[in-house]
Coordinates of C-alpha atoms in Angstrom, one line a residue:
M26 CA 8.2 -15.6 26.6
R27 CA 11.1 -13.1 27.0
Y28 CA 12.5 -10.9 24.3
D29 CA 15.6 -8.7 24.6
H30 CA 13.7 -5.8 23.0
G31 CA 10.5 -4.9 21.3
G32 CA 11.8 -5.7 17.9
G33 CA 12.2 -9.3 18.7
L34 CA 8.6 -9.4 20.0
L35 CA 7.3 -7.7 16.8
A36 CA 9.2 -10.1 14.5
A37 CA 7.8 -13.1 16.3
H38 CA 4.3 -11.7 16.2
L39 CA 4.5 -10.9 12.5
K40 CA 5.6 -14.4 11.7
S41 CA 2.7 -15.8 13.7
L42 CA 0.4 -13.9 11.4
G43 CA 2.1 -15.3 8.3
V44 CA 3.6 -11.9 7.3
D45 CA 6.9 -12.2 5.5
T46 CA 7.3 -8.6 4.1
V47 CA 7.1 -5.3 6.1
F48 CA 7.0 -1.8 4.6
G49 CA 8.3 1.3 6.3
I50 CA 10.8 4.1 6.9
V51 CA 13.5 3.8 9.5
S52 CA 13.7 6.5 12.2
V53 CA 15.3 7.2 15.6
H54 CA 11.8 6.4 17.0
N55 CA 11.4 2.9 15.5
L56 CA 15.0 1.8 15.0
P57 CA 14.8 -1.4 17.2
L58 CA 11.7 -2.6 15.3
V59 CA 13.2 -2.0 11.8
E60 CA 16.6 -3.6 12.8
A61 CA 14.8 -6.7 14.2
V62 CA 12.7 -7.2 11.1
E63 CA 15.6 -6.7 8.7
A64 CA 17.8 -9.1 10.7
D65 CA 15.2 -11.9 10.7
P66 CA 15.9 -14.3 7.9
E67 CA 12.2 -15.1 7.6
L68 CA 11.2 -11.4 7.1
R69 CA 11.9 -8.8 4.5
F70 CA 12.0 -5.1 5.2
V71 CA 11.1 -2.8 2.2
P72 CA 12.3 0.8 2.7
V73 CA 9.7 2.9 0.9
R74 CA 10.3 6.6 0.4
H75 CA 7.2 8.0 2.1
E76 CA 5.1 6.8 5.1
A77 CA 1.9 7.0 3.0
S78 CA 3.4 4.5 0.6
A79 CA 4.3 2.1 3.5
V80 CA 0.7 1.8 4.4
N81 CA -0.5 1.6 0.8
A82 CA 2.0 -1.2 0.1
A83 CA 1.0 -3.0 3.3
D84 CA -2.7 -2.6 2.3
A85 CA -2.2 -4.0 -1.1
Y86 CA 0.0 -6.8 0.2
A87 CA -2.9 -7.8 2.5
R88 CA -5.4 -7.6 -0.4
A89 CA -3.2 -9.7 -2.8
R90 CA -2.7 -12.4 -0.2
G91 CA -6.1 -12.3 1.4
S92 CA -4.4 -11.7 4.8
I93 CA -2.9 -8.9 6.8
G94 CA -0.1 -6.4 6.0
C95 CA 2.3 -4.4 8.2
A96 CA 3.7 -0.9 8.0
L97 CA 6.3 0.7 10.2
T98 CA 6.4 4.5 10.5
S99 CA 8.0 7.1 12.8
T100 CA 6.1 9.3 15.2
G101 CA 4.7 12.8 14.7
T102 CA 5.1 13.9 11.1
G103 CA 5.8 10.3 10.1
A104 CA 2.5 9.1 11.6
G105 CA 0.7 12.1 10.1
N106 CA 2.1 11.2 6.6
A107 CA 0.6 7.8 7.0
A108 CA -2.9 9.1 7.9
G109 CA -4.2 9.5 4.3
S110 CA -3.3 5.9 3.4
L111 CA -4.9 4.7 6.7
I112 CA -8.1 6.4 5.5
E113 CA -7.9 4.3 2.3
A114 CA -7.4 1.1 4.3
L115 CA -10.3 2.0 6.5
S116 CA -12.5 2.7 3.4
A117 CA -11.5 -0.7 1.9
G118 CA -11.8 -2.6 5.2
T119 CA -8.2 -3.9 4.6
S120 CA -6.4 -5.7 7.5
V121 CA -3.3 -3.6 8.1
L122 CA -1.2 -3.5 11.3
H123 CA 0.4 0.0 11.5
V124 CA 3.1 0.3 14.1
T125 CA 4.4 3.8 14.7
G126 CA 7.0 5.1 17.1
Q127 CA 6.4 7.5 19.9
V128 CA 8.6 9.7 22.0
E129 CA 9.9 8.5 25.4
T130 CA 7.3 7.9 28.0
A131 CA 8.8 10.5 30.2
H132 CA 8.0 13.2 27.6
L133 CA 4.8 11.8 26.2
G134 CA 2.1 14.4 26.2
S135 CA 4.3 17.1 27.7
G136 CA 3.8 19.5 24.9
R137 CA 7.4 20.8 25.3
G138 CA 8.4 20.3 21.6
F139 CA 10.3 17.1 22.0
I140 CA 11.6 15.9 18.6
H141 CA 8.9 14.1 16.6
E142 CA 6.3 14.9 19.3
T143 CA 2.8 15.9 18.2
K144 CA -0.4 16.8 19.9
D145 CA -2.7 13.9 20.6
Q146 CA -1.2 11.5 18.1
L147 CA -3.4 8.7 19.4
G148 CA -6.5 10.8 18.7
M149 CA -5.4 11.4 15.1
L150 CA -4.8 7.6 14.6
A151 CA -8.1 6.7 16.2
A152 CA -9.8 9.0 13.7
V153 CA -8.3 7.2 10.7
S154 CA -8.1 3.6 12.0
K155 CA -10.5 0.9 13.1
Y156 CA -8.4 0.4 16.3
A157 CA -5.7 2.6 17.9
A158 CA -3.8 2.0 21.2
T159 CA -0.6 3.1 23.0
I160 CA 1.8 0.5 24.5
T161 CA 2.3 1.8 28.1
S162 CA 4.6 -1.0 29.5
A163 CA 6.9 -3.7 28.2
R164 CA 4.7 -6.3 29.8
E165 CA 1.6 -5.4 27.7
A166 CA 3.2 -4.9 24.3
G167 CA 2.4 -8.5 23.1
R168 CA -1.2 -8.2 24.2
V169 CA -1.7 -4.9 22.4
L170 CA -0.1 -6.2 19.2
R171 CA -2.4 -9.2 19.3
E172 CA -5.5 -7.2 20.1
A173 CA -4.7 -4.8 17.2
S174 CA -4.1 -7.6 14.8
D175 CA -7.3 -9.3 15.8
A176 CA -9.3 -6.1 15.4
A177 CA -7.8 -5.5 11.9
R178 CA -8.7 -9.0 10.8
T179 CA -12.2 -9.2 12.3
A180 CA -14.9 -8.4 9.7
P181 CA -15.5 -5.7 8.6
G182 CA -11.7 -5.3 8.6
G183 CA -9.6 -2.2 8.7
P184 CA -6.3 -0.7 9.8
A185 CA -5.1 -1.0 13.4
S186 CA -2.6 1.5 14.7
V187 CA -0.2 0.9 17.6
E188 CA 2.0 3.7 18.9
W189 CA 5.1 2.4 20.8
P190 CA 7.3 4.7 22.9
I191 CA 10.9 4.4 22.0
D192 CA 12.1 3.6 25.5
L193 CA 9.7 0.7 25.7
Q194 CA 10.9 -0.6 22.3
Y195 CA 14.4 -0.9 23.7
A196 CA 13.2 -2.5 26.9
A197 CA 13.2 -6.2 27.5
Q198 CA 9.7 -7.7 26.9
E199 CA 7.8 -10.2 28.9
D200 CA 4.9 -11.7 27.0
D201 CA 2.5 -14.2 28.4
G202 CA 1.1 -15.0 25.0
E203 CA -2.5 -14.7 26.2
T204 CA -5.0 -14.4 23.4
A205 CA -8.5 -12.9 23.5
P206 CA -11.5 -15.1 22.6
A207 CA -12.5 -15.0 19.0
P208 CA -15.5 -12.7 18.3
E209 CA -18.8 -14.3 17.6
V210 CA -20.0 -14.4 14.0
P211 CA -23.4 -12.8 13.7
V212 CA -26.3 -15.0 12.7
P213 CA -29.4 -13.6 11.0
D214 CA -32.7 -13.7 12.8
A215 CA -34.5 -16.9 11.9
S216 CA -37.8 -15.2 10.9
R217 CA -36.0 -12.7 8.7
L218 CA -34.1 -15.5 7.0
A219 CA -37.2 -17.5 6.5
A220 CA -39.0 -14.5 4.9
A221 CA -36.0 -13.9 2.7
R222 CA -36.0 -17.5 1.5
D223 CA -39.7 -17.2 0.6
L224 CA -39.2 -14.0 -1.3
L225 CA -36.2 -15.4 -3.3
A226 CA -38.3 -18.5 -4.1
S227 CA -41.0 -16.3 -5.6
A228 CA -38.5 -14.5 -7.9
R229 CA -38.7 -15.0 -11.7
R230 CA -36.5 -12.1 -12.6
P231 CA -33.8 -12.0 -9.9
L232 CA -30.6 -10.0 -9.8
I233 CA -27.6 -10.3 -7.4
W234 CA -25.4 -7.3 -6.5
A235 CA -22.1 -8.3 -4.9
G236 CA -19.6 -6.1 -3.1
G237 CA -16.4 -6.7 -1.3
G238 CA -18.2 -8.6 1.4
A239 CA -18.8 -11.4 -1.1
N240 CA -15.1 -12.0 -1.7
T241 CA -14.9 -14.5 1.2
A242 CA -18.0 -16.4 -0.1
R243 CA -17.0 -17.0 -3.7
A244 CA -18.1 -20.7 -3.9
E245 CA -21.3 -20.0 -2.1
L246 CA -22.2 -17.1 -4.4
L247 CA -21.4 -19.1 -7.5
A248 CA -23.7 -21.9 -6.3
L249 CA -26.6 -19.5 -5.8
L250 CA -25.9 -17.7 -9.1
E251 CA -26.0 -20.9 -11.1
A252 CA -29.0 -22.3 -9.2
T253 CA -31.1 -19.3 -10.0
G254 CA -29.8 -18.1 -13.4
A255 CA -29.8 -14.6 -12.0
G256 CA -27.6 -11.9 -13.3
L257 CA -24.6 -10.7 -11.2
L258 CA -23.9 -7.0 -10.9
T259 CA -20.9 -6.0 -8.8
S260 CA -19.4 -3.0 -7.2
N261 CA -15.8 -2.3 -8.0
S262 CA -14.8 -4.0 -4.8
G263 CA -16.7 -7.1 -5.6
R264 CA -15.1 -7.7 -9.0
G265 CA -13.8 -11.2 -9.4
C266 CA -15.9 -12.7 -6.6
V267 CA -17.2 -14.8 -9.5
P268 CA -14.8 -14.9 -12.4
E269 CA -15.8 -12.3 -14.9
D270 CA -15.7 -14.7 -17.9
H271 CA -18.8 -16.4 -16.4
D272 CA -21.7 -15.8 -18.7
L273 CA -24.0 -14.6 -15.9
V274 CA -21.6 -11.9 -14.6
I275 CA -22.6 -8.5 -15.8
G276 CA -20.0 -6.8 -13.6
N277 CA -19.5 -3.2 -12.5
F278 CA -22.0 -1.8 -14.9
A279 CA -25.0 -0.9 -12.8
T280 CA -24.9 2.8 -13.8
T281 CA -25.1 2.0 -17.5
P282 CA -28.5 2.4 -19.3
A283 CA -28.7 -1.4 -19.7
G284 CA -27.8 -2.0 -16.1
R285 CA -30.4 0.4 -14.9
A286 CA -33.0 -1.2 -17.2
L287 CA -32.3 -4.6 -15.7
L288 CA -32.7 -3.2 -12.1
A289 CA -35.9 -1.6 -13.1
D290 CA -37.4 -4.9 -14.4
A291 CA -36.0 -7.2 -11.7
D292 CA -38.6 -8.5 -9.3
V293 CA -36.1 -9.3 -6.5
V294 CA -32.6 -8.0 -5.9
L295 CA -30.2 -9.7 -3.4
T296 CA -27.3 -7.6 -2.4
V297 CA -24.2 -9.1 -0.7
G298 CA -21.7 -7.1 1.2
T299 CA -21.9 -3.9 -0.7
H300 CA -22.2 -0.4 0.7
F301 CA -23.5 1.3 -2.4
R302 CA -20.8 3.9 -2.8
S303 CA -21.8 7.1 -4.4
N304 CA -19.7 6.7 -7.6
E305 CA -21.2 3.2 -8.2
T306 CA -24.8 4.4 -7.8
A307 CA -24.5 7.7 -9.7
D308 CA -24.6 9.6 -6.5
Y309 CA -27.5 7.3 -5.3
G310 CA -29.5 8.0 -8.4
I311 CA -29.9 4.4 -9.3
R312 CA -33.2 2.8 -8.3
I313 CA -33.4 -0.8 -7.1
P314 CA -36.4 -3.0 -6.5
E315 CA -38.4 -2.6 -3.3
A316 CA -38.1 -6.4 -3.0
H317 CA -34.6 -6.1 -1.6
I318 CA -32.7 -8.8 0.4
Q319 CA -29.5 -7.5 1.9
I320 CA -26.7 -9.5 3.5
D321 CA -24.0 -7.8 5.5
V322 CA -21.7 -8.6 8.4
D323 CA -21.9 -4.9 9.4
A324 CA -25.3 -4.3 10.9
A325 CA -25.0 -0.5 10.3
A326 CA -24.9 -1.2 6.5
L327 CA -28.4 -2.8 6.5
G328 CA -30.8 -0.4 4.9
R329 CA -28.4 2.5 5.2
V330 CA -28.6 3.5 1.5
Y331 CA -31.5 1.6 0.1
P332 CA -34.3 0.2 2.2
A333 CA -34.0 -3.6 2.7
R334 CA -37.2 -5.6 3.0
H335 CA -35.2 -8.3 4.6
G336 CA -31.9 -7.3 6.2
L337 CA -29.8 -10.3 7.1
H338 CA -27.0 -9.5 9.6
G339 CA -24.5 -12.3 9.0
D340 CA -21.5 -13.7 7.2
A341 CA -22.2 -14.2 3.5
A342 CA -20.5 -17.6 3.4
A343 CA -22.9 -18.9 6.0
V344 CA -26.1 -17.2 4.8
L345 CA -25.9 -17.8 1.1
P346 CA -26.2 -21.6 1.2
R347 CA -29.5 -21.2 3.2
L348 CA -30.9 -19.0 0.4
T349 CA -29.7 -21.4 -2.2
E350 CA -31.7 -24.2 -0.6
A351 CA -34.8 -22.3 -1.3
A352 CA -33.9 -20.9 -4.7
V353 CA -35.7 -21.6 -7.9
R354 CA -34.7 -21.1 -11.5
A355 CA -35.4 -17.7 -13.1
D356 CA -37.5 -17.4 -16.3
A357 CA -35.4 -18.5 -19.3
D358 CA -36.0 -15.3 -21.2
W359 CA -34.7 -13.3 -18.1
T360 CA -31.4 -15.3 -18.0
D361 CA -31.0 -14.8 -21.8
R362 CA -31.5 -11.1 -21.3
V363 CA -28.8 -11.1 -18.6
R364 CA -26.4 -12.7 -21.0
Q365 CA -27.3 -10.2 -23.7
T366 CA -26.8 -7.3 -21.3
R367 CA -23.4 -8.6 -20.3
E368 CA -22.2 -8.6 -23.9
Q369 CA -23.9 -5.3 -24.7
V370 CA -22.3 -3.2 -21.9
R371 CA -18.9 -4.6 -22.7
A372 CA -19.1 -3.9 -26.4
A373 CA -20.4 -0.4 -25.8
L374 CA -17.5 0.5 -23.4
H375 CA -14.9 -1.2 -25.7
D376 CA -16.1 1.0 -28.6
G377 CA -16.3 4.1 -26.5
I378 CA -12.7 4.1 -25.3
G379 CA -11.4 4.2 -28.8
P380 CA -7.6 3.5 -29.2
Q381 CA -7.2 2.7 -25.5
A382 CA -9.2 -0.5 -26.2
A383 CA -6.0 -1.9 -27.7
I384 CA -4.2 -1.5 -24.4
C385 CA -7.0 -3.1 -22.5
D386 CA -7.0 -6.0 -24.9
A387 CA -3.3 -6.4 -24.7
L388 CA -3.3 -6.5 -20.9
A389 CA -6.1 -9.0 -20.8
A390 CA -4.2 -11.3 -23.2
A391 CA -0.8 -10.9 -21.5
L392 CA -1.7 -11.3 -17.8
P393 CA -2.2 -14.8 -16.4
R394 CA -5.5 -15.6 -14.8
G395 CA -5.4 -13.9 -11.4
G396 CA -2.5 -11.6 -12.2
V397 CA -2.7 -8.5 -10.1
V398 CA -3.8 -5.2 -11.6
A399 CA -3.2 -2.2 -9.3
R400 CA -4.9 1.0 -10.4
D401 CA -4.5 4.5 -9.4
V402 CA -7.3 7.0 -9.9
T403 CA -6.9 8.0 -13.5
I404 CA -9.1 8.1 -16.6
P405 CA -8.1 4.6 -17.9
S406 CA -8.7 3.1 -14.5
S407 CA -12.0 4.8 -13.9
S408 CA -13.4 4.2 -17.4
W409 CA -12.2 0.7 -18.5
G410 CA -9.8 -0.6 -15.9
N411 CA -12.5 -0.8 -13.2
R412 CA -15.0 -2.4 -15.6
L413 CA -13.7 -3.9 -18.8
L414 CA -10.3 -5.4 -17.9
P415 CA -11.4 -8.8 -16.7
M416 CA -11.0 -9.9 -13.1
H417 CA -11.1 -13.5 -12.1
D418 CA -9.9 -13.3 -8.5
P419 CA -10.8 -10.5 -6.0
R420 CA -7.2 -10.6 -4.7
A421 CA -6.0 -9.4 -8.1
N422 CA -8.3 -6.4 -7.9
V423 CA -6.3 -3.6 -6.2
F424 CA -7.4 0.0 -6.4
P425 CA -8.0 3.0 -4.1
R426 CA -11.5 2.5 -2.9
G427 CA -11.5 5.8 -1.1
G428 CA -10.8 7.6 -4.4
G429 CA -7.5 9.3 -3.5
I430 CA -4.9 9.7 -6.3
G431 CA -1.2 8.8 -6.0
Q432 CA -1.6 5.5 -4.2
G433 CA -1.3 3.1 -7.2
L434 CA 2.5 2.6 -7.4
G435 CA 2.8 2.0 -3.6
M436 CA -0.1 -0.5 -3.8
G437 CA 1.5 -2.2 -6.9
I438 CA 4.8 -2.7 -5.1
G439 CA 3.0 -4.2 -2.1
A440 CA 1.0 -6.5 -4.3
A441 CA 4.0 -7.6 -6.4
L442 CA 6.0 -8.5 -3.3
A443 CA 3.0 -10.4 -1.9
R444 CA 2.8 -12.6 -5.0
P445 CA 6.4 -12.6 -6.4
D446 CA 5.8 -15.5 -8.8
E447 CA 3.1 -13.7 -10.8
P448 CA 3.3 -10.4 -12.8
T449 CA 1.7 -7.3 -11.4
V450 CA 0.6 -4.3 -13.5
V451 CA 0.1 -0.8 -12.3
I452 CA -2.2 1.6 -14.2
A453 CA -1.4 5.2 -13.3
G454 CA -1.7 8.7 -14.7
D455 CA 1.2 11.2 -14.9
G456 CA -0.5 13.4 -12.3
G457 CA -1.2 10.7 -9.8
L458 CA 2.3 9.2 -10.2
A459 CA 3.9 12.5 -9.4
V460 CA 2.3 12.5 -5.9
H461 CA 4.7 9.7 -4.8
L462 CA 7.3 9.8 -7.6
G463 CA 10.0 8.8 -5.1
E464 CA 8.6 5.2 -5.1
L465 CA 10.2 4.8 -8.5
L466 CA 13.4 4.5 -6.4
T467 CA 11.8 1.8 -4.2
L468 CA 10.7 0.0 -7.5
A469 CA 14.3 0.2 -8.7
Q470 CA 15.8 -1.0 -5.5
E471 CA 13.4 -3.9 -4.8
R472 CA 12.9 -4.9 -8.5
P473 CA 9.7 -6.8 -8.2
R474 CA 8.0 -8.3 -11.3
L475 CA 5.9 -5.1 -12.0
T476 CA 4.9 -3.3 -15.1
L477 CA 4.1 0.4 -14.4
I478 CA 2.0 1.8 -17.2
V479 CA 1.9 5.6 -17.1
F480 CA -0.9 7.3 -19.1
N481 CA 0.6 10.7 -19.9
D482 CA -1.8 13.5 -20.8
G483 CA 0.1 16.3 -19.1
G484 CA -2.0 16.8 -16.1
Y485 CA -5.2 15.8 -14.3
G486 CA -7.3 14.5 -17.2
V487 CA -10.4 13.7 -15.2
L488 CA -10.7 17.2 -13.8
R489 CA -9.8 18.7 -17.2
N490 CA -12.7 16.8 -18.7
M491 CA -15.0 18.0 -16.0
Q492 CA -14.0 21.6 -16.5
A493 CA -14.5 21.3 -20.2
T494 CA -18.0 19.9 -19.7
Y495 CA -19.2 22.3 -17.0
T496 CA -17.2 25.5 -17.2
E497 CA -15.1 27.6 -19.7
R498 CA -12.0 27.7 -17.4
R499 CA -9.1 25.3 -16.9
S500 CA -7.8 25.7 -13.4
G501 CA -5.0 23.6 -11.8
V502 CA -5.2 20.8 -14.3
D503 CA -2.2 21.3 -16.6
L504 CA 1.1 20.0 -15.1
F505 CA 4.7 19.8 -16.1
T506 CA 5.5 16.3 -17.1
P507 CA 9.0 14.7 -17.0
D508 CA 10.7 12.9 -19.8
F509 CA 9.7 9.5 -18.6
G510 CA 12.4 7.8 -20.7
G511 CA 15.0 9.9 -19.1
L512 CA 13.5 9.4 -15.6
A513 CA 13.5 5.6 -16.1
A514 CA 17.1 5.7 -17.2
A515 CA 18.1 7.7 -14.1
C516 CA 16.4 5.1 -11.9
G517 CA 17.9 2.1 -13.8
L518 CA 14.5 1.0 -15.0
P519 CA 13.7 -0.5 -18.5
Y520 CA 11.5 1.8 -20.5
A521 CA 9.1 1.5 -23.4
R522 CA 6.6 3.8 -25.1
I523 CA 3.2 3.3 -26.7
G524 CA 2.2 6.0 -29.2
D525 CA 0.0 4.0 -31.4
A526 CA -2.6 1.3 -30.8
S527 CA -0.7 -1.1 -33.1
E528 CA 2.3 -1.0 -30.6
A529 CA 0.3 -2.0 -27.5
A530 CA 0.4 -5.8 -27.7
K531 CA 4.1 -6.1 -28.4
V532 CA 5.2 -3.6 -25.7
I533 CA 2.9 -5.0 -23.0
D534 CA 3.7 -8.6 -23.8
A535 CA 7.4 -8.0 -23.4
A536 CA 7.0 -6.0 -20.2
V537 CA 4.7 -8.5 -18.5
A538 CA 6.9 -11.4 -19.5
S539 CA 9.9 -9.6 -17.9
D540 CA 11.2 -10.9 -14.5
G541 CA 11.7 -7.4 -13.2
P542 CA 10.2 -3.9 -13.4
T543 CA 9.4 -1.9 -16.6
L544 CA 8.1 1.6 -17.0
V545 CA 5.8 1.9 -20.0
E546 CA 4.7 5.3 -21.1
V547 CA 1.4 5.7 -23.0
D548 CA 1.7 8.9 -24.9
L549 CA -2.0 9.9 -25.1
A550 CA -1.4 12.9 -27.4
A551 CA 0.1 10.5 -29.9
L552 CA -2.3 7.6 -29.2
G553 CA -5.4 9.8 -29.8
P554 CA -8.5 10.6 -27.8
M555 CA -11.2 8.3 -26.5
K556 CA -14.3 8.2 -28.7
N557 CA -16.4 9.2 -25.6
P558 CA -14.4 11.5 -23.2
F559 CA -14.7 10.3 -19.6
T560 CA -16.1 12.4 -16.8
P561 CA -16.8 11.0 -13.3
P562 CA -20.4 10.6 -12.1
V563 CA -20.2 13.7 -9.8
K564 CA -23.0 16.2 -9.6
I565 CA -21.9 19.8 -10.4
P566 CA -24.4 22.6 -9.4
T567 CA -25.5 24.6 -12.4
R568 CA -25.4 28.4 -12.2

């Protein structure tokens, strides 16, 4: 196949992947690519205001659709700006194709200070991507794009970065369309699988702990859960793999006293596609049973955090049915205890967040089943958004798994444009929103069906609470906060304010029902404090 330039090749490749929306910033070093995407009637180019947001939006677009997203950035500083968000996509295992420009091949690596040139850009991209490559000729561009996209989509997924010199973008492209063979799906050792089946069949007090790797095995996990009557704990990434209104789903509550007690009394625990991140195991302080069966498509994950008696290297959708065949029913009093624990942990958290419970309840009532909730790292997200606000579909569960602030709005824009017929909600703090405040202009320009809820406490509330708990000083946590009503007006965005719990339902109902964007400010000083102030599960050395 012949294309007049690289932009035509890229547009054809993206459409072959099912991508219809691309996020990026135009530059002299990616102009042919942006022009081709924007000119194609089947593609939409979204001009975000920062390269980091381009990757965040592409990341969330991929999560919300269960597919792959695409971000276009410039070279040098532009590619460097994208690096932090590539780290997030790598942490989350999200399939993102990141195409960045590069200087002309004649000047590549010369170190002479050519505009937008940087030292070892490919090395930088390789450090923050699952795959990174340079296009070195017009004849190989199609192969590199396909290889990158395949790498991004092969479990465990991640971002793939391709740098494309500008002279090769303008050049005519010859593409033979040759594809690489699909990678083999790992299959567990037969003896290990047989031993795991025997162990699960002996269980009378089983628990299952599901992470993001269970999201592609939803039906299979549900079948095992109901066959056993086990309780289901999840990581944050695994939320929604079984709808959270199911009576056996405890959820992301493993670190609670009741969750720990269940783990202590379980006789077998089966973990599925979870990497036991530090903030979900209380810095690895949680103890799990020695009778541990672990399924993961990533061989390096088996036994990495907790020893696994039976480590099963394979795809969860293929392995879980083999375990279900051997499963037996848990003791009835154990299943009853699971149901009681589910109610207990939710009630305790609902009570502990005080007036913010009204906002959680209003969101749960207003959002349709599966409506996307994108969450920045902020107290409402970390306390109740990641646990209490119900998730019924993992594609609706969008949050920065690497823990970096400021990514929520970009993610929300990507998710909203991925699923334009459903409302999207973004939960952000005033401090995190300020990191990429310019994306309010993208929100105003693209006008997706998105409700941005900004919890305003005048700074970094999480760090403020930590300092209040462990020290007598407040350092770097108090920030100037804009007049959000005036800011929304300047951007042409509808605005509403919640200053009392009684206002939450009316304001949120109206915003979610709108067919465009709305900025909702939650005035935390007026709303009142949580009953139990939130501090993250981070160890602070005592002096």
